[in-house]
Short mmCIF file of C-alpha atoms in Angstrom, two decimals:
data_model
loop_
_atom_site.label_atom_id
_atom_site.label_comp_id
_atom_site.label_asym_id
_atom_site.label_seq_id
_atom_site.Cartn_x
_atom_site.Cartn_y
_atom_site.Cartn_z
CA UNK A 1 -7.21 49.82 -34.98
CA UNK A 2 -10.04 50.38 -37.65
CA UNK A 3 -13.31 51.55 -36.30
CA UNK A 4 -16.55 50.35 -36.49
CA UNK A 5 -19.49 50.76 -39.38
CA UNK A 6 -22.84 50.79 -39.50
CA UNK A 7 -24.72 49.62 -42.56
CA UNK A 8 -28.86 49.12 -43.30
CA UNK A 9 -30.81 47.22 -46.04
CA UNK A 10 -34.53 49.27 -47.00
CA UNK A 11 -36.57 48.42 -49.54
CA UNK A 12 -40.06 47.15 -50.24
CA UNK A 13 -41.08 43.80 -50.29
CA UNK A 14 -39.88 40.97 -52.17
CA UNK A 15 -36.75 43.26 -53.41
CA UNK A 16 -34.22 40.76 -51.94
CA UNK A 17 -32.46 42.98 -48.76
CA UNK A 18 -32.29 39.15 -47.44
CA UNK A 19 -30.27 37.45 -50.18
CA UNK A 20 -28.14 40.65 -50.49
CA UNK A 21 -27.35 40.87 -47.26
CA UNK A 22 -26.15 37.07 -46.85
CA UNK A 23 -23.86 37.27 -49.40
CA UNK A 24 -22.22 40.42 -47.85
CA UNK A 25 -22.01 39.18 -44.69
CA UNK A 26 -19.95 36.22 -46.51
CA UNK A 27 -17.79 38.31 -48.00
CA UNK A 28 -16.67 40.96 -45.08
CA UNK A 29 -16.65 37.19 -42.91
CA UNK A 30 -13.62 36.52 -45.99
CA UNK A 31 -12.10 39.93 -45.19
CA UNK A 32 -10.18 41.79 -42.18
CA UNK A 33 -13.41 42.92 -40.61
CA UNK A 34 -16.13 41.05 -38.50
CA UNK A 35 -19.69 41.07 -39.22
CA UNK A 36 -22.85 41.88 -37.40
CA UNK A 37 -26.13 40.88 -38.78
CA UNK A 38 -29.51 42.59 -37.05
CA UNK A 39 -33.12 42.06 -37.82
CA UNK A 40 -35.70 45.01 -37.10
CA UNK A 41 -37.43 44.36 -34.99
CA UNK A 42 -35.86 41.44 -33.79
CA UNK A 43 -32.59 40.53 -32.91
CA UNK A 44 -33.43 41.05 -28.82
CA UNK A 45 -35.69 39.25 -26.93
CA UNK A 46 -38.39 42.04 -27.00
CA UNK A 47 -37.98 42.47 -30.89
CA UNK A 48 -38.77 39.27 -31.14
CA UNK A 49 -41.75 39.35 -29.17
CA UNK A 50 -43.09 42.59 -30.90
CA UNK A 51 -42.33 41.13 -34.58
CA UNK A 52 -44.41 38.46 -34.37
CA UNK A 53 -47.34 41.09 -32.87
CA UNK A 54 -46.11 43.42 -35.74
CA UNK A 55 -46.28 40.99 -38.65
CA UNK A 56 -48.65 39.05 -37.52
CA UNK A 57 -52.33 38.72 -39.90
CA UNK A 58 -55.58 39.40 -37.68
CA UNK A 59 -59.26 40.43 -38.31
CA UNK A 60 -59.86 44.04 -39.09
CA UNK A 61 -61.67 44.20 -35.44
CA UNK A 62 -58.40 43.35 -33.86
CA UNK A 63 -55.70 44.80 -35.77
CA UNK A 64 -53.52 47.39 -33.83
CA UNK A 65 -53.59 51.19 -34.73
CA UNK A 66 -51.24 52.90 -37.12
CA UNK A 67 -50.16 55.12 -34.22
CA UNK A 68 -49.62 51.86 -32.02
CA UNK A 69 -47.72 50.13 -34.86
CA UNK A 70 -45.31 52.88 -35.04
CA UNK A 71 -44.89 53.29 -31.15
CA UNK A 72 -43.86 49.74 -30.92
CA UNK A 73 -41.43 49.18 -34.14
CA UNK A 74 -40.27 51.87 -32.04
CA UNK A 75 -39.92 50.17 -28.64
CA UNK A 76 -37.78 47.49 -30.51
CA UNK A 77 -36.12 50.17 -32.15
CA UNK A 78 -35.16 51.43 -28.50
CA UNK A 79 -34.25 47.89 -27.11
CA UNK A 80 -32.03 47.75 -30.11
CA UNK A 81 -29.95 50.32 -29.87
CA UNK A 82 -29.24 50.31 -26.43
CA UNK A 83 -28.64 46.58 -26.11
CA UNK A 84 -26.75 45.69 -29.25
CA UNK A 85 -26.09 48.90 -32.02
CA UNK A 86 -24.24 51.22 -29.45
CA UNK A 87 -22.08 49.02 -27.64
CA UNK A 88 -20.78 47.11 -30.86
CA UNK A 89 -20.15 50.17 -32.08
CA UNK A 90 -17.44 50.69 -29.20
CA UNK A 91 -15.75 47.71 -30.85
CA UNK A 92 -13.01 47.49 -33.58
CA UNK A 93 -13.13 46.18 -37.13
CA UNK A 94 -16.76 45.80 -36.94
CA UNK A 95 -19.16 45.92 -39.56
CA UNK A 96 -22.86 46.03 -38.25
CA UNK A 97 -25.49 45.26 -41.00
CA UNK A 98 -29.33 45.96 -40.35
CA UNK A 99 -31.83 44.45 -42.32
CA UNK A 100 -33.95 47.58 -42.03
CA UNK A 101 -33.87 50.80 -39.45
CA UNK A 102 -35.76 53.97 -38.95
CA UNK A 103 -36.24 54.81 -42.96
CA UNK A 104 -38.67 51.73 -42.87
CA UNK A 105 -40.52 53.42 -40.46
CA UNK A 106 -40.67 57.13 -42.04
CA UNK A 107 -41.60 54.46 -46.01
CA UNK A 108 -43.90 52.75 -44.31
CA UNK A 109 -45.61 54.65 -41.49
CA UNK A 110 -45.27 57.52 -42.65
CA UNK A 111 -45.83 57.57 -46.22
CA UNK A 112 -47.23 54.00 -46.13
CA UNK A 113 -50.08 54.70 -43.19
CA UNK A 114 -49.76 58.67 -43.84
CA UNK A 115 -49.09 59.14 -40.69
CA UNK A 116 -47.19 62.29 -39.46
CA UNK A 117 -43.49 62.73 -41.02
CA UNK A 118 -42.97 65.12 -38.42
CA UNK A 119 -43.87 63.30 -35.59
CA UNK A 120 -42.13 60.08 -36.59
CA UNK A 121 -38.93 62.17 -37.48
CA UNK A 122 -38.82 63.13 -33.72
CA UNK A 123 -39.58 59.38 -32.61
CA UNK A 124 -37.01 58.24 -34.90
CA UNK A 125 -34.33 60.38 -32.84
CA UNK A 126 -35.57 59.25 -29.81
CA UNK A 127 -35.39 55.48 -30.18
CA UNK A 128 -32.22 55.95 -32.40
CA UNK A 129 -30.17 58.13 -29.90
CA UNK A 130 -29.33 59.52 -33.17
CA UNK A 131 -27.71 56.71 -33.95
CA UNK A 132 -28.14 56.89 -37.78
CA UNK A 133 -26.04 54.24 -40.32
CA UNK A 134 -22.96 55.20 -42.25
CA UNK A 135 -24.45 53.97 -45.74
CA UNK A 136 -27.65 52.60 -46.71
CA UNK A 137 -28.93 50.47 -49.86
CA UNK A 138 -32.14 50.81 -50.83
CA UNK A 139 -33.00 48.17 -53.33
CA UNK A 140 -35.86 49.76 -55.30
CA UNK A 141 -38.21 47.93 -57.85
CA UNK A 142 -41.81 48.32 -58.75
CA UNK A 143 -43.88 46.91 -56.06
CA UNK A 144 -45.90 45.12 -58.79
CA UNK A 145 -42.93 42.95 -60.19
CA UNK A 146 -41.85 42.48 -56.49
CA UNK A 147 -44.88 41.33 -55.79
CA UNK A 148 -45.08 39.17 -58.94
CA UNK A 149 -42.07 37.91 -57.56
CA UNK A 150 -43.05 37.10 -53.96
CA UNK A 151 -45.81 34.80 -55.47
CA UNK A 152 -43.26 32.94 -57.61
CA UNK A 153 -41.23 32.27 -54.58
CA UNK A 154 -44.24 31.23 -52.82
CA UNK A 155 -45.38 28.49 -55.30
CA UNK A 156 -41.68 27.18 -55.50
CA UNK A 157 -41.85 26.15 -52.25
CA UNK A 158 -44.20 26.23 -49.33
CA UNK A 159 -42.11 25.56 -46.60
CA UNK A 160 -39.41 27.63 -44.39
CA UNK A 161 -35.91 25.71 -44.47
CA UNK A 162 -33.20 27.07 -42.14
CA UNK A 163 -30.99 28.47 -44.34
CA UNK A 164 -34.33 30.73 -45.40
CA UNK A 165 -33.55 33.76 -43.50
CA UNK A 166 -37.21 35.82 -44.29
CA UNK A 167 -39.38 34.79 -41.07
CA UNK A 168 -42.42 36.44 -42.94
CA UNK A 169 -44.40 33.31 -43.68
CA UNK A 170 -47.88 32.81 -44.47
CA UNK A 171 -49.52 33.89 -41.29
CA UNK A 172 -47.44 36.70 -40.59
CA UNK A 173 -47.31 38.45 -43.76
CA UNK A 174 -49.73 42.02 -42.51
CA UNK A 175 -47.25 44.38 -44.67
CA UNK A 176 -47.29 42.16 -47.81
CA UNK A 177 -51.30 41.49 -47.97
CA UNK A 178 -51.68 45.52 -48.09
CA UNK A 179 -52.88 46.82 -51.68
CA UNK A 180 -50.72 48.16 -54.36
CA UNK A 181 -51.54 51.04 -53.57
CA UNK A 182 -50.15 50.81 -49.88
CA UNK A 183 -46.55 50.04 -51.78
CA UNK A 184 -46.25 52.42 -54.24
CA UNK A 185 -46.85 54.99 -51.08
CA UNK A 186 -44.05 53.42 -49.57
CA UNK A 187 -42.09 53.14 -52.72
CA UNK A 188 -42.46 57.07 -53.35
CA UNK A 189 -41.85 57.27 -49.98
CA UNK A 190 -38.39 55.64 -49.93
CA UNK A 191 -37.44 58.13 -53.07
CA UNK A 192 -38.21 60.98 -51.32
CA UNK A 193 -36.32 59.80 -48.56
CA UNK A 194 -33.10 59.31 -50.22
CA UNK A 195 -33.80 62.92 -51.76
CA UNK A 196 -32.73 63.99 -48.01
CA UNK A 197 -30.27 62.15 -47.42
CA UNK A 198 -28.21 61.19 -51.04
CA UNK A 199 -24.65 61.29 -49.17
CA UNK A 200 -26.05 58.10 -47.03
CA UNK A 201 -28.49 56.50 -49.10
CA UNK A 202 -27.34 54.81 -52.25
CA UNK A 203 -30.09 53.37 -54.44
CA UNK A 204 -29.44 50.10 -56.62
CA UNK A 205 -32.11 48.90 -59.22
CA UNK A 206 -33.58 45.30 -57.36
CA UNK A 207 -34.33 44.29 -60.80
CA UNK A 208 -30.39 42.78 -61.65
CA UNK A 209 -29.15 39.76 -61.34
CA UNK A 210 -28.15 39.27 -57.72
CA UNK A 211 -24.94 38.71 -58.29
CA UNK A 212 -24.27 42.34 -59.87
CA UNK A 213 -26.49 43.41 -57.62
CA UNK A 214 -24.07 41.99 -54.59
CA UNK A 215 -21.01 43.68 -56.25
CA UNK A 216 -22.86 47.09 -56.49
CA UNK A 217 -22.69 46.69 -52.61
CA UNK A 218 -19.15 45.32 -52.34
CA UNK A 219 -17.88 48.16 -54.88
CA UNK A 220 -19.73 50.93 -52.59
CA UNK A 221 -18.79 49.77 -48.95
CA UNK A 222 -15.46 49.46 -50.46
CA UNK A 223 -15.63 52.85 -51.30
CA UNK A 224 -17.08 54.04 -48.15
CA UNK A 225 -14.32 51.91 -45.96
CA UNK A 226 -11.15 52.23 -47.99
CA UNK A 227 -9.72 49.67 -45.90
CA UNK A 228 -11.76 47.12 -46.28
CA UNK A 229 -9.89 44.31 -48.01
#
């Protein structure tokens, strides 16, 4: 029996971690291993609560503190990981893909909001369990063409179909109305993060077509699960 892998999507906004990650779920669906998509936070029924808290737009008198808004991506982190990461994991020919995990949290809290790398490393090992992914793909692109493109998305169409995965509509969209500045931090942030970590992280330029983009990802996994057919 094959074991089980753990994949996760980073990335700024706009750099397409949801398109990507559709069309490799299709493909490992087409191959000898099972797929698991997650959302963070999401996916359980207190993720789903706290992302729409997380994401949601509100007056500067009512917004949430950075320290707050780490503790709880944190809390769904938790529910996460116990509930559905670590006993899939258990299971054979499984391929579990997040669509983000804790290196969101270090970009965006902690290089993002400045707060404490330290302190969110530990927090990251707590809610984690040290449960860490096999491989990671950060899609990187400057946050001013993803933002460009974000806006061209948003004037092709105004509504949210159901095959439209991205849940971060108009109305919930906190991360995406920060300044540029706010996204180069967590841009920077991401590069300095896969300067820790290069054997896991593996960055691909968001700027290519999707479809070279998508066999980047195929080529690597491949590489990183020999079996995988």
């Amino acid at each position: 029996m094959d074991v089980s892998y753990f994949i996760s999507f980073e990335g700024g906004e706009g750099t397409g971690k949801s398109t990507q990650i559709k069309i490799l779920k299709g493909k490992i669906d087409s191959s000898n291993y099972k797929c698991l998509v997650i959302q963070e936070p999401g996916t359980t029924q207190l993720g789903n609560k706290l992302r729409n808290l997380l994401k949601k737009e509100t007056p500067k008198e009512e917004s949430i503190t950075y320290m707050s808004e780490l503790l709880l991506f944190s809390a769904a982190r938790s529910e996460l990981v116990t509930k559905i990461i670590k006993p899939n994991l258990k299971k054979n020919n499984l391929i579990i893909i997040a669509d983000r995990y804790v290196d969101s949290t270090t970009a965006y809290q902690g290089f993002g909001r400045n707060l404490d790398l330290s302190e969110i490393k530990l927090i990251n090992n707590i809610a984690t369990q040290m449960i860490y992914p096999d491989i990671t793909f950060l899609l990187d692109s400057n946050p001013k063409i993803m933002s460009h493109r974000i806006m061209t998305k948003d004037n092709q169409s105004k509504n949210v179909t159901p095959e439209n995965i991205r849940k971060d509509i108009k109305g919930s969209r906190k991360f995406e109305e920060e300044p540029l500045d706010f996204h180069n931090r967590v841009r920077n942030g991401y590069l300095e993060i896969l300067k820790s970590y290069p054997g896991r992280i593996i960055k691909i330029d968001a700027n290519q077509d999707k479809n070279i983009i998508s066999n980047l990802i195929w080529q690597n996994l491949q590489n990183k699960i020999p079996n995988l057919k």
